[in-house]
Amino acid sequence: MTTVRPYHPDDRAALHDICVRTAHDGGDSRHIYPDLELMPSIFAAPYAFLEPELTFVLDDGGRAVGYVLGTADTAAFVGSFRSTWLPRMRERFPALDGPPATPSETMIDLMYRPERMILPELAAYPAHLHIDLLPDHQRKGHGRALMNAFLDALHHKGVPAVHLGMVTANTPARAFYDRLGFHEIPVADPGPLTYLGRRTDRTVPPTAAA
């Protein structure tokens, strides 16, 4: 039976594997980033380490096959990322001496600029999240179940709203978020991303979630 449950440290390897296999516009990133610890070290592991109470996994009865994770307070998370997480990464992923020249270096550059996550247009949506499922477990309602667990946890913490940044070209992901009541948040210079947000109260109909 496939269930949503809280993250446990034993899920670390599965969490990293899911991240790697979904990190390239929703698809496998292994051919782009040869160090399989890189993408999880930016987009998954720091959340599970810093805010494990907001990390949930989809368990197929044998291992985690999907996850949702994030933070209740983006500004506070950025501070913890810089002071607590980055020192743990410096030996494996040293800071660049110059501009990034490869896809991996571009990601390392992002790692060392966590303040990029703080945008004035997102101030009313203090929480943010990442959600990923392995391909065989997509389009079966599991993403909604994961999202509901995360929204409920935020709501119980008194967090009013949440945002996410998605690669604009990932149109299937956008359709998924639209169905869950997310709406677009205009950002002055979004780059390749689209920012979406919604209230954490699941009793609000999607059409009123803005």
mmCIF file of the C-alpha atoms, coordinates in Angstrom:
data_MODEL
# 
_entry.id   MODEL 
# 
loop_
_atom_site.group_PDB 
_atom_site.id 
_atom_site.type_symbol 
_atom_site.label_atom_id 
_atom_site.label_alt_id 
_atom_site.label_comp_id 
_atom_site.label_asym_id 
_atom_site.label_entity_id 
_atom_site.label_seq_id 
_atom_site.pdbx_PDB_ins_code 
_atom_site.Cartn_x 
_atom_site.Cartn_y 
_atom_site.Cartn_z 
_atom_site.occupancy 
_atom_site.B_iso_or_equiv 
_atom_site.pdbx_formal_charge 
_atom_site.auth_seq_id 
_atom_site.auth_comp_id 
_atom_site.auth_asym_id 
_atom_site.auth_atom_id 
_atom_site.pdbx_PDB_model_num 
ATOM 1   C CA . MET A 1 1   ? 0.000   0.000  0.000   1.00 0.00 ? 1   MET A CA 1 
ATOM 2   C CA . THR A 1 2   ? 1.329   3.435  -0.953  1.00 0.00 ? 2   THR A CA 1 
ATOM 3   C CA . THR A 1 3   ? 1.148   5.913  1.913   1.00 0.00 ? 3   THR A CA 1 
ATOM 4   C CA . VAL A 1 4   ? 2.307   9.409  2.805   1.00 0.00 ? 4   VAL A CA 1 
ATOM 5   C CA . ARG A 1 5   ? 4.310   9.541  6.026   1.00 0.00 ? 5   ARG A CA 1 
ATOM 6   C CA . PRO A 1 6   ? 6.845   11.763 7.799   1.00 0.00 ? 6   PRO A CA 1 
ATOM 7   C CA . TYR A 1 7   ? 10.452  11.604 6.639   1.00 0.00 ? 7   TYR A CA 1 
ATOM 8   C CA . HIS A 1 8   ? 12.913  9.462  8.595   1.00 0.00 ? 8   HIS A CA 1 
ATOM 9   C CA . PRO A 1 9   ? 16.733  9.682  8.349   1.00 0.00 ? 9   PRO A CA 1 
ATOM 10  C CA . ASP A 1 10  ? 16.710  6.170  6.849   1.00 0.00 ? 10  ASP A CA 1 
ATOM 11  C CA . ASP A 1 11  ? 14.996  7.729  3.801   1.00 0.00 ? 11  ASP A CA 1 
ATOM 12  C CA . ARG A 1 12  ? 18.059  9.838  2.947   1.00 0.00 ? 12  ARG A CA 1 
ATOM 13  C CA . ALA A 1 13  ? 19.341  7.671  0.075   1.00 0.00 ? 13  ALA A CA 1 
ATOM 14  C CA . ALA A 1 14  ? 15.886  7.394  -1.487  1.00 0.00 ? 14  ALA A CA 1 
ATOM 15  C CA . LEU A 1 15  ? 15.326  11.145 -1.083  1.00 0.00 ? 15  LEU A CA 1 
ATOM 16  C CA . HIS A 1 16  ? 18.569  11.857 -2.952  1.00 0.00 ? 16  HIS A CA 1 
ATOM 17  C CA . ASP A 1 17  ? 17.726  9.344  -5.689  1.00 0.00 ? 17  ASP A CA 1 
ATOM 18  C CA . ILE A 1 18  ? 14.284  10.870 -6.269  1.00 0.00 ? 18  ILE A CA 1 
ATOM 19  C CA . CYS A 1 19  ? 15.825  14.340 -6.506  1.00 0.00 ? 19  CYS A CA 1 
ATOM 20  C CA . VAL A 1 20  ? 18.452  13.241 -9.027  1.00 0.00 ? 20  VAL A CA 1 
ATOM 21  C CA . ARG A 1 21  ? 15.937  11.397 -11.191 1.00 0.00 ? 21  ARG A CA 1 
ATOM 22  C CA . THR A 1 22  ? 13.555  14.376 -11.362 1.00 0.00 ? 22  THR A CA 1 
ATOM 23  C CA . ALA A 1 23  ? 15.927  17.374 -11.286 1.00 0.00 ? 23  ALA A CA 1 
ATOM 24  C CA . HIS A 1 24  ? 16.080  18.101 -15.028 1.00 0.00 ? 24  HIS A CA 1 
ATOM 25  C CA . ASP A 1 25  ? 12.717  19.718 -15.823 1.00 0.00 ? 25  ASP A CA 1 
ATOM 26  C CA . GLY A 1 26  ? 11.037  16.820 -14.030 1.00 0.00 ? 26  GLY A CA 1 
ATOM 27  C CA . GLY A 1 27  ? 13.262  14.166 -15.632 1.00 0.00 ? 27  GLY A CA 1 
ATOM 28  C CA . ASP A 1 28  ? 16.530  12.356 -14.959 1.00 0.00 ? 28  ASP A CA 1 
ATOM 29  C CA . SER A 1 29  ? 19.513  14.653 -14.405 1.00 0.00 ? 29  SER A CA 1 
ATOM 30  C CA . ARG A 1 30  ? 22.302  12.070 -14.154 1.00 0.00 ? 30  ARG A CA 1 
ATOM 31  C CA . HIS A 1 31  ? 23.624  12.831 -17.649 1.00 0.00 ? 31  HIS A CA 1 
ATOM 32  C CA . ILE A 1 32  ? 23.971  16.528 -16.787 1.00 0.00 ? 32  ILE A CA 1 
ATOM 33  C CA . TYR A 1 33  ? 25.312  16.533 -13.232 1.00 0.00 ? 33  TYR A CA 1 
ATOM 34  C CA . PRO A 1 34  ? 27.843  13.692 -12.757 1.00 0.00 ? 34  PRO A CA 1 
ATOM 35  C CA . ASP A 1 35  ? 28.156  14.174 -8.999  1.00 0.00 ? 35  ASP A CA 1 
ATOM 36  C CA . LEU A 1 36  ? 24.897  12.635 -7.777  1.00 0.00 ? 36  LEU A CA 1 
ATOM 37  C CA . GLU A 1 37  ? 25.123  14.505 -4.482  1.00 0.00 ? 37  GLU A CA 1 
ATOM 38  C CA . LEU A 1 38  ? 24.998  17.954 -6.093  1.00 0.00 ? 38  LEU A CA 1 
ATOM 39  C CA . MET A 1 39  ? 21.316  18.481 -6.838  1.00 0.00 ? 39  MET A CA 1 
ATOM 40  C CA . PRO A 1 40  ? 20.092  16.865 -3.590  1.00 0.00 ? 40  PRO A CA 1 
ATOM 41  C CA . SER A 1 41  ? 22.526  19.050 -1.649  1.00 0.00 ? 41  SER A CA 1 
ATOM 42  C CA . ILE A 1 42  ? 20.728  22.134 -2.953  1.00 0.00 ? 42  ILE A CA 1 
ATOM 43  C CA . PHE A 1 43  ? 17.103  21.153 -3.416  1.00 0.00 ? 43  PHE A CA 1 
ATOM 44  C CA . ALA A 1 44  ? 16.350  18.310 -0.988  1.00 0.00 ? 44  ALA A CA 1 
ATOM 45  C CA . ALA A 1 45  ? 18.862  17.485 1.754   1.00 0.00 ? 45  ALA A CA 1 
ATOM 46  C CA . PRO A 1 46  ? 19.053  20.931 3.413   1.00 0.00 ? 46  PRO A CA 1 
ATOM 47  C CA . TYR A 1 47  ? 15.294  20.959 3.956   1.00 0.00 ? 47  TYR A CA 1 
ATOM 48  C CA . ALA A 1 48  ? 15.238  17.471 5.468   1.00 0.00 ? 48  ALA A CA 1 
ATOM 49  C CA . PHE A 1 49  ? 18.192  18.460 7.675   1.00 0.00 ? 49  PHE A CA 1 
ATOM 50  C CA . LEU A 1 50  ? 16.999  21.903 8.782   1.00 0.00 ? 50  LEU A CA 1 
ATOM 51  C CA . GLU A 1 51  ? 13.212  21.349 8.923   1.00 0.00 ? 51  GLU A CA 1 
ATOM 52  C CA . PRO A 1 52  ? 12.547  17.599 9.043   1.00 0.00 ? 52  PRO A CA 1 
ATOM 53  C CA . GLU A 1 53  ? 9.066   18.184 10.471  1.00 0.00 ? 53  GLU A CA 1 
ATOM 54  C CA . LEU A 1 54  ? 8.083   19.627 7.077   1.00 0.00 ? 54  LEU A CA 1 
ATOM 55  C CA . THR A 1 55  ? 9.461   16.715 5.052   1.00 0.00 ? 55  THR A CA 1 
ATOM 56  C CA . PHE A 1 56  ? 7.039   13.998 3.949   1.00 0.00 ? 56  PHE A CA 1 
ATOM 57  C CA . VAL A 1 57  ? 7.615   10.980 1.722   1.00 0.00 ? 57  VAL A CA 1 
ATOM 58  C CA . LEU A 1 58  ? 5.454   8.735  -0.416  1.00 0.00 ? 58  LEU A CA 1 
ATOM 59  C CA . ASP A 1 59  ? 6.215   5.148  0.659   1.00 0.00 ? 59  ASP A CA 1 
ATOM 60  C CA . ASP A 1 60  ? 5.345   2.287  -1.709  1.00 0.00 ? 60  ASP A CA 1 
ATOM 61  C CA . GLY A 1 61  ? 5.755   -0.272 1.061   1.00 0.00 ? 61  GLY A CA 1 
ATOM 62  C CA . GLY A 1 62  ? 9.463   -0.741 0.428   1.00 0.00 ? 62  GLY A CA 1 
ATOM 63  C CA . ARG A 1 63  ? 11.013  2.691  0.082   1.00 0.00 ? 63  ARG A CA 1 
ATOM 64  C CA . ALA A 1 64  ? 10.280  6.346  -0.529  1.00 0.00 ? 64  ALA A CA 1 
ATOM 65  C CA . VAL A 1 65  ? 9.240   7.030  -4.145  1.00 0.00 ? 65  VAL A CA 1 
ATOM 66  C CA . GLY A 1 66  ? 8.267   10.673 -3.783  1.00 0.00 ? 66  GLY A CA 1 
ATOM 67  C CA . TYR A 1 67  ? 8.572   13.586 -1.401  1.00 0.00 ? 67  TYR A CA 1 
ATOM 68  C CA . VAL A 1 68  ? 7.442   17.057 -0.516  1.00 0.00 ? 68  VAL A CA 1 
ATOM 69  C CA . LEU A 1 69  ? 9.659   19.283 1.601   1.00 0.00 ? 69  LEU A CA 1 
ATOM 70  C CA . GLY A 1 70  ? 10.256  22.920 2.275   1.00 0.00 ? 70  GLY A CA 1 
ATOM 71  C CA . THR A 1 71  ? 10.358  25.625 4.890   1.00 0.00 ? 71  THR A CA 1 
ATOM 72  C CA . ALA A 1 72  ? 7.815   27.586 6.880   1.00 0.00 ? 72  ALA A CA 1 
ATOM 73  C CA . ASP A 1 73  ? 9.890   30.782 6.658   1.00 0.00 ? 73  ASP A CA 1 
ATOM 74  C CA . THR A 1 74  ? 12.029  31.386 3.587   1.00 0.00 ? 74  THR A CA 1 
ATOM 75  C CA . ALA A 1 75  ? 14.052  34.240 5.092   1.00 0.00 ? 75  ALA A CA 1 
ATOM 76  C CA . ALA A 1 76  ? 14.901  32.205 8.204   1.00 0.00 ? 76  ALA A CA 1 
ATOM 77  C CA . PHE A 1 77  ? 15.751  29.191 6.052   1.00 0.00 ? 77  PHE A CA 1 
ATOM 78  C CA . VAL A 1 78  ? 18.171  31.257 3.983   1.00 0.00 ? 78  VAL A CA 1 
ATOM 79  C CA . GLY A 1 79  ? 19.946  32.320 7.162   1.00 0.00 ? 79  GLY A CA 1 
ATOM 80  C CA . SER A 1 80  ? 20.197  28.728 8.396   1.00 0.00 ? 80  SER A CA 1 
ATOM 81  C CA . PHE A 1 81  ? 21.299  27.521 4.972   1.00 0.00 ? 81  PHE A CA 1 
ATOM 82  C CA . ARG A 1 82  ? 24.200  29.972 4.977   1.00 0.00 ? 82  ARG A CA 1 
ATOM 83  C CA . SER A 1 83  ? 25.257  29.525 8.599   1.00 0.00 ? 83  SER A CA 1 
ATOM 84  C CA . THR A 1 84  ? 24.592  25.802 9.113   1.00 0.00 ? 84  THR A CA 1 
ATOM 85  C CA . TRP A 1 85  ? 24.286  24.013 5.773   1.00 0.00 ? 85  TRP A CA 1 
ATOM 86  C CA . LEU A 1 86  ? 26.907  25.672 3.571   1.00 0.00 ? 86  LEU A CA 1 
ATOM 87  C CA . PRO A 1 87  ? 29.810  24.896 5.949   1.00 0.00 ? 87  PRO A CA 1 
ATOM 88  C CA . ARG A 1 88  ? 28.939  21.209 5.577   1.00 0.00 ? 88  ARG A CA 1 
ATOM 89  C CA . MET A 1 89  ? 29.166  21.496 1.778   1.00 0.00 ? 89  MET A CA 1 
ATOM 90  C CA . ARG A 1 90  ? 32.401  23.436 1.327   1.00 0.00 ? 90  ARG A CA 1 
ATOM 91  C CA . GLU A 1 91  ? 34.749  20.468 1.197   1.00 0.00 ? 91  GLU A CA 1 
ATOM 92  C CA . ARG A 1 92  ? 32.808  18.577 -1.462  1.00 0.00 ? 92  ARG A CA 1 
ATOM 93  C CA . PHE A 1 93  ? 31.562  21.622 -3.365  1.00 0.00 ? 93  PHE A CA 1 
ATOM 94  C CA . PRO A 1 94  ? 34.062  24.479 -2.931  1.00 0.00 ? 94  PRO A CA 1 
ATOM 95  C CA . ALA A 1 95  ? 32.967  27.969 -3.870  1.00 0.00 ? 95  ALA A CA 1 
ATOM 96  C CA . LEU A 1 96  ? 33.850  28.986 -7.428  1.00 0.00 ? 96  LEU A CA 1 
ATOM 97  C CA . ASP A 1 97  ? 36.806  31.260 -8.160  1.00 0.00 ? 97  ASP A CA 1 
ATOM 98  C CA . GLY A 1 98  ? 35.095  32.770 -11.205 1.00 0.00 ? 98  GLY A CA 1 
ATOM 99  C CA . PRO A 1 99  ? 31.906  32.671 -13.272 1.00 0.00 ? 99  PRO A CA 1 
ATOM 100 C CA . PRO A 1 100 ? 30.319  29.224 -13.728 1.00 0.00 ? 100 PRO A CA 1 
ATOM 101 C CA . ALA A 1 101 ? 31.361  27.436 -16.929 1.00 0.00 ? 101 ALA A CA 1 
ATOM 102 C CA . THR A 1 102 ? 29.475  24.121 -16.706 1.00 0.00 ? 102 THR A CA 1 
ATOM 103 C CA . PRO A 1 103 ? 25.985  23.030 -15.612 1.00 0.00 ? 103 PRO A CA 1 
ATOM 104 C CA . SER A 1 104 ? 27.442  21.705 -12.347 1.00 0.00 ? 104 SER A CA 1 
ATOM 105 C CA . GLU A 1 105 ? 29.235  24.971 -11.673 1.00 0.00 ? 105 GLU A CA 1 
ATOM 106 C CA . THR A 1 106 ? 26.009  26.853 -12.331 1.00 0.00 ? 106 THR A CA 1 
ATOM 107 C CA . MET A 1 107 ? 24.349  24.805 -9.603  1.00 0.00 ? 107 MET A CA 1 
ATOM 108 C CA . ILE A 1 108 ? 27.281  25.328 -7.210  1.00 0.00 ? 108 ILE A CA 1 
ATOM 109 C CA . ASP A 1 109 ? 26.971  29.055 -7.850  1.00 0.00 ? 109 ASP A CA 1 
ATOM 110 C CA . LEU A 1 110 ? 23.291  28.833 -6.875  1.00 0.00 ? 110 LEU A CA 1 
ATOM 111 C CA . MET A 1 111 ? 24.227  26.936 -3.720  1.00 0.00 ? 111 MET A CA 1 
ATOM 112 C CA . TYR A 1 112 ? 26.426  29.814 -2.578  1.00 0.00 ? 112 TYR A CA 1 
ATOM 113 C CA . ARG A 1 113 ? 23.724  32.424 -3.262  1.00 0.00 ? 113 ARG A CA 1 
ATOM 114 C CA . PRO A 1 114 ? 20.814  31.317 -1.043  1.00 0.00 ? 114 PRO A CA 1 
ATOM 115 C CA . GLU A 1 115 ? 19.661  34.938 -0.756  1.00 0.00 ? 115 GLU A CA 1 
ATOM 116 C CA . ARG A 1 116 ? 18.319  34.564 -4.318  1.00 0.00 ? 116 ARG A CA 1 
ATOM 117 C CA . MET A 1 117 ? 15.318  32.849 -2.674  1.00 0.00 ? 117 MET A CA 1 
ATOM 118 C CA . ILE A 1 118 ? 14.211  36.072 -0.979  1.00 0.00 ? 118 ILE A CA 1 
ATOM 119 C CA . LEU A 1 119 ? 12.135  38.148 -3.402  1.00 0.00 ? 119 LEU A CA 1 
ATOM 120 C CA . PRO A 1 120 ? 9.960   41.098 -2.326  1.00 0.00 ? 120 PRO A CA 1 
ATOM 121 C CA . GLU A 1 121 ? 7.085   39.911 -4.494  1.00 0.00 ? 121 GLU A CA 1 
ATOM 122 C CA . LEU A 1 122 ? 6.900   36.701 -2.425  1.00 0.00 ? 122 LEU A CA 1 
ATOM 123 C CA . ALA A 1 123 ? 6.757   38.346 1.016   1.00 0.00 ? 123 ALA A CA 1 
ATOM 124 C CA . ALA A 1 124 ? 3.078   37.435 1.487   1.00 0.00 ? 124 ALA A CA 1 
ATOM 125 C CA . TYR A 1 125 ? 3.957   33.766 0.840   1.00 0.00 ? 125 TYR A CA 1 
ATOM 126 C CA . PRO A 1 126 ? 6.634   33.133 3.492   1.00 0.00 ? 126 PRO A CA 1 
ATOM 127 C CA . ALA A 1 127 ? 6.827   29.340 3.079   1.00 0.00 ? 127 ALA A CA 1 
ATOM 128 C CA . HIS A 1 128 ? 8.147   27.549 0.016   1.00 0.00 ? 128 HIS A CA 1 
ATOM 129 C CA . LEU A 1 129 ? 8.299   23.946 -1.124  1.00 0.00 ? 129 LEU A CA 1 
ATOM 130 C CA . HIS A 1 130 ? 9.708   21.353 -3.514  1.00 0.00 ? 130 HIS A CA 1 
ATOM 131 C CA . ILE A 1 131 ? 7.732   18.277 -4.541  1.00 0.00 ? 131 ILE A CA 1 
ATOM 132 C CA . ASP A 1 132 ? 8.984   15.367 -6.673  1.00 0.00 ? 132 ASP A CA 1 
ATOM 133 C CA . LEU A 1 133 ? 7.758   11.874 -7.501  1.00 0.00 ? 133 LEU A CA 1 
ATOM 134 C CA . LEU A 1 134 ? 9.380   9.112  -9.519  1.00 0.00 ? 134 LEU A CA 1 
ATOM 135 C CA . PRO A 1 135 ? 7.729   8.782  -12.962 1.00 0.00 ? 135 PRO A CA 1 
ATOM 136 C CA . ASP A 1 136 ? 5.929   5.495  -12.222 1.00 0.00 ? 136 ASP A CA 1 
ATOM 137 C CA . HIS A 1 137 ? 4.105   7.135  -9.324  1.00 0.00 ? 137 HIS A CA 1 
ATOM 138 C CA . GLN A 1 138 ? 2.976   10.312 -11.068 1.00 0.00 ? 138 GLN A CA 1 
ATOM 139 C CA . ARG A 1 139 ? -0.592  11.075 -12.237 1.00 0.00 ? 139 ARG A CA 1 
ATOM 140 C CA . LYS A 1 140 ? -2.105  8.719  -9.643  1.00 0.00 ? 140 LYS A CA 1 
ATOM 141 C CA . GLY A 1 141 ? -3.195  11.217 -7.012  1.00 0.00 ? 141 GLY A CA 1 
ATOM 142 C CA . HIS A 1 142 ? -0.066  10.814 -4.915  1.00 0.00 ? 142 HIS A CA 1 
ATOM 143 C CA . GLY A 1 143 ? 1.152   14.345 -5.590  1.00 0.00 ? 143 GLY A CA 1 
ATOM 144 C CA . ARG A 1 144 ? -2.075  15.769 -4.208  1.00 0.00 ? 144 ARG A CA 1 
ATOM 145 C CA . ALA A 1 145 ? -1.766  13.589 -1.098  1.00 0.00 ? 145 ALA A CA 1 
ATOM 146 C CA . LEU A 1 146 ? 1.795   14.791 -0.507  1.00 0.00 ? 146 LEU A CA 1 
ATOM 147 C CA . MET A 1 147 ? 0.807   18.406 -1.039  1.00 0.00 ? 147 MET A CA 1 
ATOM 148 C CA . ASN A 1 148 ? -2.115  18.105 1.360   1.00 0.00 ? 148 ASN A CA 1 
ATOM 149 C CA . ALA A 1 149 ? 0.188   16.759 4.084   1.00 0.00 ? 149 ALA A CA 1 
ATOM 150 C CA . PHE A 1 150 ? 2.542   19.697 3.591   1.00 0.00 ? 150 PHE A CA 1 
ATOM 151 C CA . LEU A 1 151 ? -0.232  22.310 3.474   1.00 0.00 ? 151 LEU A CA 1 
ATOM 152 C CA . ASP A 1 152 ? -1.783  20.903 6.652   1.00 0.00 ? 152 ASP A CA 1 
ATOM 153 C CA . ALA A 1 153 ? 1.569   21.027 8.459   1.00 0.00 ? 153 ALA A CA 1 
ATOM 154 C CA . LEU A 1 154 ? 2.075   24.655 7.443   1.00 0.00 ? 154 LEU A CA 1 
ATOM 155 C CA . HIS A 1 155 ? -1.489  25.583 8.391   1.00 0.00 ? 155 HIS A CA 1 
ATOM 156 C CA . HIS A 1 156 ? -1.051  24.045 11.842  1.00 0.00 ? 156 HIS A CA 1 
ATOM 157 C CA . LYS A 1 157 ? 2.085   26.175 12.277  1.00 0.00 ? 157 LYS A CA 1 
ATOM 158 C CA . GLY A 1 158 ? 0.059   29.287 11.491  1.00 0.00 ? 158 GLY A CA 1 
ATOM 159 C CA . VAL A 1 159 ? 1.770   29.922 8.146   1.00 0.00 ? 159 VAL A CA 1 
ATOM 160 C CA . PRO A 1 160 ? -0.751  31.714 5.891   1.00 0.00 ? 160 PRO A CA 1 
ATOM 161 C CA . ALA A 1 161 ? 0.598   31.028 2.406   1.00 0.00 ? 161 ALA A CA 1 
ATOM 162 C CA . VAL A 1 162 ? 3.261   29.155 0.441   1.00 0.00 ? 162 VAL A CA 1 
ATOM 163 C CA . HIS A 1 163 ? 5.073   29.652 -2.858  1.00 0.00 ? 163 HIS A CA 1 
ATOM 164 C CA . LEU A 1 164 ? 7.182   27.605 -5.225  1.00 0.00 ? 164 LEU A CA 1 
ATOM 165 C CA . GLY A 1 165 ? 9.360   28.280 -8.238  1.00 0.00 ? 165 GLY A CA 1 
ATOM 166 C CA . MET A 1 166 ? 8.966   25.963 -11.214 1.00 0.00 ? 166 MET A CA 1 
ATOM 167 C CA . VAL A 1 167 ? 10.773  25.802 -14.533 1.00 0.00 ? 167 VAL A CA 1 
ATOM 168 C CA . THR A 1 168 ? 8.393   27.539 -16.915 1.00 0.00 ? 168 THR A CA 1 
ATOM 169 C CA . ALA A 1 169 ? 8.995   24.944 -19.651 1.00 0.00 ? 169 ALA A CA 1 
ATOM 170 C CA . ASN A 1 170 ? 7.686   22.148 -17.404 1.00 0.00 ? 170 ASN A CA 1 
ATOM 171 C CA . THR A 1 171 ? 4.068   22.435 -18.572 1.00 0.00 ? 171 THR A CA 1 
ATOM 172 C CA . PRO A 1 172 ? 2.834   19.164 -16.970 1.00 0.00 ? 172 PRO A CA 1 
ATOM 173 C CA . ALA A 1 173 ? 3.962   20.476 -13.577 1.00 0.00 ? 173 ALA A CA 1 
ATOM 174 C CA . ARG A 1 174 ? 2.111   23.744 -14.156 1.00 0.00 ? 174 ARG A CA 1 
ATOM 175 C CA . ALA A 1 175 ? -1.108  21.852 -14.924 1.00 0.00 ? 175 ALA A CA 1 
ATOM 176 C CA . PHE A 1 176 ? -0.684  19.918 -11.666 1.00 0.00 ? 176 PHE A CA 1 
ATOM 177 C CA . TYR A 1 177 ? -0.241  23.077 -9.598  1.00 0.00 ? 177 TYR A CA 1 
ATOM 178 C CA . ASP A 1 178 ? -3.182  24.762 -11.323 1.00 0.00 ? 178 ASP A CA 1 
ATOM 179 C CA . ARG A 1 179 ? -5.408  21.850 -10.299 1.00 0.00 ? 179 ARG A CA 1 
ATOM 180 C CA . LEU A 1 180 ? -4.300  22.331 -6.690  1.00 0.00 ? 180 LEU A CA 1 
ATOM 181 C CA . GLY A 1 181 ? -5.346  25.972 -6.642  1.00 0.00 ? 181 GLY A CA 1 
ATOM 182 C CA . PHE A 1 182 ? -1.959  27.628 -7.107  1.00 0.00 ? 182 PHE A CA 1 
ATOM 183 C CA . HIS A 1 183 ? -1.902  30.934 -8.966  1.00 0.00 ? 183 HIS A CA 1 
ATOM 184 C CA . GLU A 1 184 ? 0.908   32.832 -10.652 1.00 0.00 ? 184 GLU A CA 1 
ATOM 185 C CA . ILE A 1 185 ? 2.774   35.490 -8.685  1.00 0.00 ? 185 ILE A CA 1 
ATOM 186 C CA . PRO A 1 186 ? 4.254   38.222 -10.915 1.00 0.00 ? 186 PRO A CA 1 
ATOM 187 C CA . VAL A 1 187 ? 7.977   38.644 -10.289 1.00 0.00 ? 187 VAL A CA 1 
ATOM 188 C CA . ALA A 1 188 ? 10.021  41.398 -11.919 1.00 0.00 ? 188 ALA A CA 1 
ATOM 189 C CA . ASP A 1 189 ? 12.884  39.221 -13.194 1.00 0.00 ? 189 ASP A CA 1 
ATOM 190 C CA . PRO A 1 190 ? 11.910  35.535 -12.882 1.00 0.00 ? 190 PRO A CA 1 
ATOM 191 C CA . GLY A 1 191 ? 14.475  34.151 -15.340 1.00 0.00 ? 191 GLY A CA 1 
ATOM 192 C CA . PRO A 1 192 ? 13.538  30.618 -16.442 1.00 0.00 ? 192 PRO A CA 1 
ATOM 193 C CA . LEU A 1 193 ? 11.113  30.208 -13.523 1.00 0.00 ? 193 LEU A CA 1 
ATOM 194 C CA . THR A 1 194 ? 7.458   30.846 -12.904 1.00 0.00 ? 194 THR A CA 1 
ATOM 195 C CA . TYR A 1 195 ? 6.453   31.560 -9.312  1.00 0.00 ? 195 TYR A CA 1 
ATOM 196 C CA . LEU A 1 196 ? 3.182   30.184 -7.985  1.00 0.00 ? 196 LEU A CA 1 
ATOM 197 C CA . GLY A 1 197 ? 1.466   30.532 -4.636  1.00 0.00 ? 197 GLY A CA 1 
ATOM 198 C CA . ARG A 1 198 ? -1.631  29.713 -2.624  1.00 0.00 ? 198 ARG A CA 1 
ATOM 199 C CA . ARG A 1 199 ? -3.015  29.845 0.880   1.00 0.00 ? 199 ARG A CA 1 
ATOM 200 C CA . THR A 1 200 ? -2.307  26.923 3.174   1.00 0.00 ? 200 THR A CA 1 
ATOM 201 C CA . ASP A 1 201 ? -5.954  26.569 4.247   1.00 0.00 ? 201 ASP A CA 1 
ATOM 202 C CA . ARG A 1 202 ? -7.242  23.551 2.307   1.00 0.00 ? 202 ARG A CA 1 
ATOM 203 C CA . THR A 1 203 ? -10.877 24.472 3.067   1.00 0.00 ? 203 THR A CA 1 
ATOM 204 C CA . VAL A 1 204 ? -10.578 27.398 0.659   1.00 0.00 ? 204 VAL A CA 1 
ATOM 205 C CA . PRO A 1 205 ? -11.849 26.447 -2.821  1.00 0.00 ? 205 PRO A CA 1 
ATOM 206 C CA . PRO A 1 206 ? -9.067  26.544 -5.453  1.00 0.00 ? 206 PRO A CA 1 
ATOM 207 C CA . THR A 1 207 ? -10.784 29.435 -7.253  1.00 0.00 ? 207 THR A CA 1 
ATOM 208 C CA . ALA A 1 208 ? -10.538 31.503 -4.070  1.00 0.00 ? 208 ALA A CA 1 
ATOM 209 C CA . ALA A 1 209 ? -7.083  30.346 -3.028  1.00 0.00 ? 209 ALA A CA 1 
ATOM 210 C CA . ALA A 1 210 ? -5.437  33.543 -4.281  1.00 0.00 ? 210 ALA A CA 1 
# 
